């Protein structure tokens, strides 16, 4: 069923049909509304291009992040480095996708990937959606980077609509 939903959204995105998602609430979600260009991708890649000509300007945009198979302390380092470099300043909203198959050390880090992300974003007031079904997961819904997207997060859940 998940794969069928993912393929359906890919079809819609490829053939110009309306792409919209309604998601259940998540305890870490931060309420709000925002509209802007969708940018982002894999957190490790975004971190690795930091300071280069390829770095993405997040200001005034909706940021999507996800990652796979990273140590939790790597997630912490990448997120705090992006924060220290001002990359989250001016972001309109964040969509957090799959943080899949994360690894911990023999001495536990003490937080999971979503808690690390939540800790970094606590100083900002933009809306945040957690557990969006995209990334390195079976239920990998289509995202159209470079398109305008409307995000709303409230007590009933979250909505992501592409224009």
XYZ file of N, CA and C in Angstrom:
489
model
N 0.809 -1.191 0.000
C 0.000 0.000 0.000
C 0.862 1.269 0.000
N 1.917 1.281 0.840
C 2.793 2.452 0.894
C 3.462 2.705 -0.444
N 3.952 1.655 -1.062
C 4.613 1.788 -2.356
C 3.638 2.326 -3.397
N 2.407 1.870 -3.353
C 1.388 2.347 -4.293
C 1.157 3.850 -4.121
N 1.105 4.323 -2.862
C 0.929 5.758 -2.604
C 2.127 6.550 -3.116
N 3.321 6.026 -2.880
C 4.533 6.709 -3.340
C 4.551 6.810 -4.865
N 4.210 5.740 -5.558
C 4.185 5.754 -7.026
C 3.120 6.712 -7.541
N 1.989 6.739 -6.864
C 0.911 7.648 -7.260
C 1.368 9.101 -7.188
N 2.107 9.467 -6.135
C 2.570 10.850 -6.014
C 3.651 11.158 -7.042
N 4.459 10.187 -7.377
C 5.463 10.382 -8.426
C 4.772 10.630 -9.761
N 3.755 9.847 -10.056
C 2.987 10.018 -11.290
C 2.384 11.423 -11.346
N 1.754 11.838 -10.248
C 1.135 13.165 -10.209
C 2.170 14.260 -10.445
N 3.319 14.128 -9.823
C 4.348 15.164 -9.980
C 4.891 15.209 -11.403
N 5.026 14.063 -12.032
C 5.562 14.009 -13.395
C 4.574 14.525 -14.440
N 3.286 14.365 -14.174
C 2.282 14.724 -15.158
C 1.483 15.972 -14.784
N 2.029 16.762 -13.872
C 1.472 18.071 -13.567
C 0.171 18.075 -12.801
N -0.168 16.967 -12.175
C -1.386 16.937 -11.357
C -1.117 17.580 -10.001
N -2.180 18.022 -9.339
C -2.049 18.656 -8.022
C -1.426 17.678 -7.032
N -0.447 18.163 -6.310
C 0.245 17.347 -5.318
C 0.020 17.968 -3.949
N -0.641 17.222 -3.071
C -0.991 17.727 -1.749
C -0.931 16.579 -0.751
N -0.453 16.891 0.445
C -0.340 15.881 1.490
C -1.013 16.366 2.760
N -1.739 15.472 3.395
C -2.307 15.719 4.711
C -1.714 14.669 5.639
N -1.086 15.139 6.705
C -0.340 14.250 7.591
C -0.887 14.304 9.009
N -0.736 13.199 9.744
C -1.172 13.220 11.145
C -0.235 14.098 11.984
N -0.683 14.419 13.169
C 0.144 15.228 14.057
C 1.365 14.425 14.520
N 2.386 15.143 14.913
C 3.565 14.552 15.541
C 3.859 15.403 16.762
N 4.280 14.784 17.830
C 4.475 15.513 19.087
C 5.476 16.665 18.978
N 6.408 16.603 18.028
C 7.409 17.660 17.881
C 6.992 18.759 16.898
N 5.926 18.537 16.138
C 5.513 19.547 15.158
C 5.381 20.913 15.814
N 5.745 21.953 15.054
C 5.539 23.325 15.524
C 4.521 23.985 14.612
N 3.493 24.539 15.209
C 2.375 25.124 14.465
C 2.785 26.370 13.698
N 2.045 26.595 12.619
C 2.228 27.792 11.826
C 1.895 27.554 10.372
N 1.986 28.629 9.591
C 1.744 28.573 8.150
C 2.909 29.248 7.458
N 3.227 28.749 6.269
C 4.292 29.361 5.477
C 4.114 28.992 4.020
N 4.672 29.848 3.164
C 4.643 29.601 1.726
C 5.998 30.014 1.170
N 6.563 29.162 0.321
C 7.847 29.489 -0.277
C 8.338 28.376 -1.178
N 9.485 28.610 -1.766
C 10.115 27.632 -2.645
C 10.679 26.489 -1.808
N 10.443 25.256 -2.241
C 10.971 24.084 -1.545
C 12.414 23.836 -1.973
N 13.309 23.747 -0.977
C 14.719 23.451 -1.207
C 15.156 22.402 -0.195
N 16.350 21.868 -0.394
C 16.908 20.961 0.599
C 17.250 19.615 0.031
N 17.145 18.602 0.893
C 17.482 17.244 0.521
C 18.170 16.527 1.665
N 19.119 15.702 1.299
C 19.848 14.893 2.267
C 20.721 15.788 3.142
N 20.570 15.668 4.455
C 21.298 16.511 5.401
C 22.808 16.388 5.227
N 23.324 15.195 5.020
C 24.769 15.009 4.843
C 25.279 15.750 3.614
N 24.498 15.757 2.545
C 24.894 16.469 1.329
C 24.823 17.976 1.565
N 23.748 18.445 2.184
C 23.624 19.881 2.478
C 24.796 20.347 3.335
N 25.175 19.545 4.306
C 26.305 19.860 5.177
C 27.615 19.872 4.388
N 27.777 18.921 3.490
C 29.049 18.800 2.757
C 29.265 19.932 1.757
N 28.194 20.589 1.312
C 28.359 21.699 0.360
C 28.345 23.059 1.060
N 28.263 23.047 2.379
C 28.277 24.275 3.166
C 29.502 25.112 2.820
N 29.289 26.368 2.474
C 30.386 27.276 2.155
C 30.895 27.187 0.730
N 30.362 26.281 -0.065
C 30.798 26.144 -1.455
C 29.889 26.941 -2.385
N 30.258 27.011 -3.648
C 29.411 27.667 -4.647
C 28.082 26.940 -4.809
N 28.042 25.665 -4.427
C 26.828 24.866 -4.557
C 25.897 24.982 -3.365
N 26.316 25.666 -2.301
C 25.491 25.784 -1.103
C 24.152 26.424 -1.451
N 23.113 25.955 -0.788
C 21.754 26.433 -1.042
C 21.440 27.594 -0.104
N 20.826 28.633 -0.640
C 20.344 29.749 0.172
C 18.952 29.376 0.668
N 18.800 29.226 1.976
C 17.530 28.810 2.565
C 16.605 29.978 2.899
N 17.127 31.204 2.866
C 16.345 32.366 3.315
C 15.069 32.545 2.489
N 13.946 32.655 3.203
C 12.665 32.850 2.555
C 12.114 31.595 1.897
N 12.678 30.443 2.249
C 12.283 29.198 1.589
C 11.809 28.163 2.592
N 11.218 27.103 2.076
C 10.801 25.954 2.871
C 11.899 24.907 2.728
N 12.471 24.496 3.838
C 13.597 23.554 3.833
C 13.118 22.144 4.136
N 13.534 21.190 3.309
C 13.285 19.767 3.543
C 14.615 19.114 3.886
N 14.631 18.290 4.940
C 15.829 17.516 5.274
C 15.448 16.069 5.577
N 16.374 15.189 5.278
C 16.251 13.769 5.601
C 17.662 13.201 5.621
N 17.829 12.009 6.166
C 19.137 11.361 6.114
C 18.994 9.872 6.359
N 20.086 9.170 6.107
C 20.116 7.711 6.191
C 21.449 7.256 6.752
N 21.401 6.287 7.664
C 22.581 5.525 8.060
C 23.710 6.399 8.607
N 23.354 7.363 9.431
C 24.351 8.239 10.049
C 24.412 7.974 11.549
N 25.554 8.244 12.113
C 25.661 8.226 13.567
C 24.944 9.453 14.119
N 24.329 9.287 15.268
C 23.584 10.392 15.878
C 24.475 11.590 16.157
N 25.706 11.349 16.562
C 26.583 12.493 16.814
C 26.915 13.225 15.519
N 26.874 12.545 14.369
C 27.040 13.225 13.076
C 25.848 14.137 12.797
N 24.643 13.650 13.073
C 23.441 14.462 12.874
C 23.545 15.722 13.734
N 23.947 15.557 14.981
C 24.108 16.687 15.890
C 25.137 17.680 15.345
N 26.277 17.197 14.912
C 27.336 18.061 14.375
C 26.859 18.816 13.140
N 26.200 18.116 12.220
C 25.743 18.760 10.987
C 24.690 19.826 11.274
N 23.716 19.490 12.113
C 22.639 20.432 12.413
C 23.169 21.683 13.126
N 24.028 21.489 14.118
C 24.543 22.649 14.847
C 25.507 23.473 13.998
N 26.240 22.840 13.106
C 27.117 23.602 12.217
C 26.289 24.460 11.258
N 25.244 23.909 10.694
C 24.359 24.700 9.832
C 23.750 25.864 10.616
N 23.351 25.601 11.853
C 22.780 26.659 12.689
C 23.822 27.742 12.961
N 25.027 27.347 13.366
C 26.074 28.327 13.680
C 26.445 29.164 12.471
N 26.289 28.621 11.294
C 26.604 29.351 10.070
C 25.416 30.168 9.545
N 24.325 30.202 10.290
C 23.192 31.044 9.941
C 22.300 30.504 8.842
N 22.432 29.233 8.521
C 21.652 28.695 7.406
C 20.167 28.560 7.708
N 19.763 28.565 8.977
C 18.341 28.470 9.297
C 17.709 29.845 9.527
N 18.538 30.886 9.550
C 18.020 32.249 9.715
C 17.215 32.618 8.472
N 15.975 32.996 8.663
C 15.143 33.402 7.537
C 14.393 32.275 6.856
N 14.571 31.039 7.331
C 13.798 29.923 6.779
C 12.335 30.136 7.152
N 11.434 29.855 6.211
C 10.003 30.049 6.470
C 9.363 28.848 7.168
N 9.857 27.628 6.861
C 9.342 26.406 7.483
C 10.336 25.283 7.189
N 10.232 24.217 7.967
C 11.073 23.037 7.753
C 10.189 21.800 7.715
N 10.493 20.925 6.769
C 9.848 19.622 6.656
C 10.936 18.582 6.897
N 10.753 17.762 7.925
C 11.734 16.731 8.267
C 11.211 15.392 7.776
N 11.931 14.810 6.835
C 11.553 13.513 6.290
C 12.145 12.377 7.098
N 12.363 11.259 6.431
C 12.874 10.073 7.096
C 14.280 10.269 7.641
N 14.443 9.978 8.898
C 15.766 9.893 9.525
C 15.948 8.402 9.816
N 16.428 7.710 8.802
C 16.331 6.262 8.720
C 17.622 5.557 9.111
N 17.456 4.462 9.856
C 18.566 3.566 10.221
C 19.731 4.315 10.864
N 19.420 5.211 11.780
C 20.457 5.957 12.486
C 21.207 5.026 13.428
N 22.469 5.352 13.651
C 23.333 4.518 14.481
C 23.750 5.285 15.728
N 23.995 4.541 16.779
C 24.482 5.123 18.018
C 25.793 4.433 18.384
N 26.524 5.005 19.316
C 27.783 4.428 19.781
C 27.541 3.547 21.000
N 28.610 2.879 21.456
C 28.503 2.069 22.664
C 28.075 2.929 23.847
N 28.603 4.138 23.908
C 28.130 5.103 24.898
C 27.034 5.903 24.193
N 25.766 5.712 24.578
C 24.653 6.327 23.843
C 24.740 7.852 23.782
N 24.315 8.398 22.643
C 24.315 9.840 22.448
C 23.310 10.522 23.376
N 22.191 9.862 23.622
C 21.207 10.406 24.557
C 19.977 10.995 23.903
N 20.006 11.169 22.596
C 18.856 11.675 21.857
C 18.766 10.919 20.542
N 17.535 10.773 20.040
C 17.391 10.216 18.699
C 17.503 11.362 17.686
N 17.468 11.044 16.415
C 17.674 12.053 15.370
C 16.626 13.166 15.420
N 15.366 12.810 15.642
C 14.323 13.834 15.681
C 14.481 14.749 16.892
N 14.920 14.201 18.007
C 15.166 15.035 19.190
C 16.327 15.995 18.959
N 17.343 15.549 18.230
C 18.472 16.421 17.888
C 17.981 17.572 17.017
N 17.200 17.261 15.996
C 16.659 18.288 15.105
C 15.782 19.251 15.899
N 14.927 18.714 16.752
C 14.049 19.553 17.571
C 14.875 20.490 18.453
N 15.958 19.995 19.013
C 16.812 20.811 19.869
C 17.419 21.986 19.104
N 17.833 21.744 17.870
C 18.411 22.813 17.047
C 17.354 23.851 16.693
N 16.144 23.433 16.389
C 15.103 24.350 15.937
C 14.354 25.051 17.069
N 14.675 24.753 18.325
C 13.927 25.349 19.442
C 14.077 26.866 19.512
N 15.141 27.403 18.952
C 15.381 28.844 19.008
C 14.739 29.611 17.856
N 14.014 28.921 16.998
C 13.378 29.549 15.844
C 11.867 29.489 16.026
N 11.147 30.293 15.248
C 9.690 30.281 15.377
C 8.969 29.806 14.121
N 9.701 29.269 13.153
C 9.046 28.790 11.941
C 8.343 27.450 12.192
N 7.306 27.149 11.380
C 6.633 25.853 11.507
C 7.566 24.707 11.112
N 7.387 23.577 11.795
C 8.193 22.392 11.500
C 7.256 21.183 11.440
N 7.414 20.393 10.389
C 6.684 19.128 10.229
C 7.689 17.993 10.381
N 7.409 17.063 11.274
C 8.272 15.902 11.484
C 7.641 14.659 10.872
N 8.500 13.728 10.474
C 8.101 12.422 9.917
C 7.331 12.531 8.611
N 7.721 13.489 7.764
C 7.127 13.549 6.431
C 7.567 12.302 5.671
N 6.664 11.641 4.951
C 7.000 10.388 4.273
C 7.812 10.600 2.989
N 9.072 10.978 3.174
C 9.994 11.120 2.039
C 11.413 10.916 2.552
N 12.249 10.404 1.693
C 13.638 10.124 2.054
C 13.993 8.707 1.654
N 14.842 8.098 2.422
C 15.277 6.727 2.154
C 14.352 5.746 2.875
N 13.089 5.759 2.465
C 12.065 4.924 3.079
C 11.176 4.347 1.981
N 10.440 3.277 2.300
C 9.555 2.675 1.298
C 8.436 3.616 0.878
N 7.862 4.304 1.850
C 6.770 5.245 1.566
C 7.395 6.597 1.223
N 8.029 6.679 0.078
C 8.816 7.834 -0.346
C 7.983 8.706 -1.275
N 7.267 9.664 -0.697
C 6.374 10.523 -1.467
C 7.168 11.546 -2.275
N 6.631 11.915 -3.399
C 7.295 12.861 -4.296
C 7.356 14.250 -3.677
N 8.491 14.879 -3.869
C 8.716 16.274 -3.470
C 9.231 16.976 -4.718
N 8.791 18.196 -4.955
C 9.208 18.918 -6.157
C 10.033 20.127 -5.715
N 11.339 19.956 -5.713
C 12.233 21.039 -5.312
C 12.204 22.141 -6.363
N 12.238 23.378 -5.884
C 12.164 24.522 -6.774
C 10.743 25.020 -6.998
N 9.749 24.251 -6.575
C 8.341 24.657 -6.700
C 7.898 25.368 -5.428
N 6.879 26.205 -5.572
C 6.291 26.860 -4.415
C 5.402 25.873 -3.684
N 5.541 25.870 -2.372
C 4.775 24.948 -1.537
C 4.173 25.738 -0.376
N 2.950 25.360 0.002
C 2.272 25.950 1.152
C 2.266 24.903 2.259
N 2.659 25.332 3.457
C 2.734 24.448 4.613
C 1.846 25.000 5.716
N 1.036 24.131 6.308
C 0.256 24.519 7.487
C 0.353 23.410 8.517
N 0.665 23.802 9.738
C 0.761 22.861 10.849
C -0.172 23.359 11.944
N -1.109 22.483 12.371
C -2.027 22.856 13.448
C -2.281 21.651 14.343
N -3.227 21.776 15.256
C -3.519 20.695 16.206
C -4.041 19.426 15.542
N -4.626 19.556 14.368
C -5.223 18.412 13.684
C -4.245 17.666 12.784
N -3.098 18.280 12.485
C -2.114 17.650 11.603
C -1.405 18.695 10.764
N -0.884 18.234 9.653
C -0.112 19.102 8.765
C -0.584 18.948 7.337
N -0.457 20.033 6.586
C -0.780 20.029 5.167
C 0.400 20.590 4.405
N 0.729 19.937 3.306
C 1.753 20.408 2.385
C 1.139 20.387 0.998
N 1.021 21.581 0.372
C 0.396 21.681 -0.943
C 1.370 22.366 -1.905
N 1.560 21.736 -3.039
C 2.399 22.328 -4.090
C 1.534 23.144 -5.017
N 2.071 24.293 -5.458
C 1.339 25.140 -6.408
C 1.770 24.820 -7.819
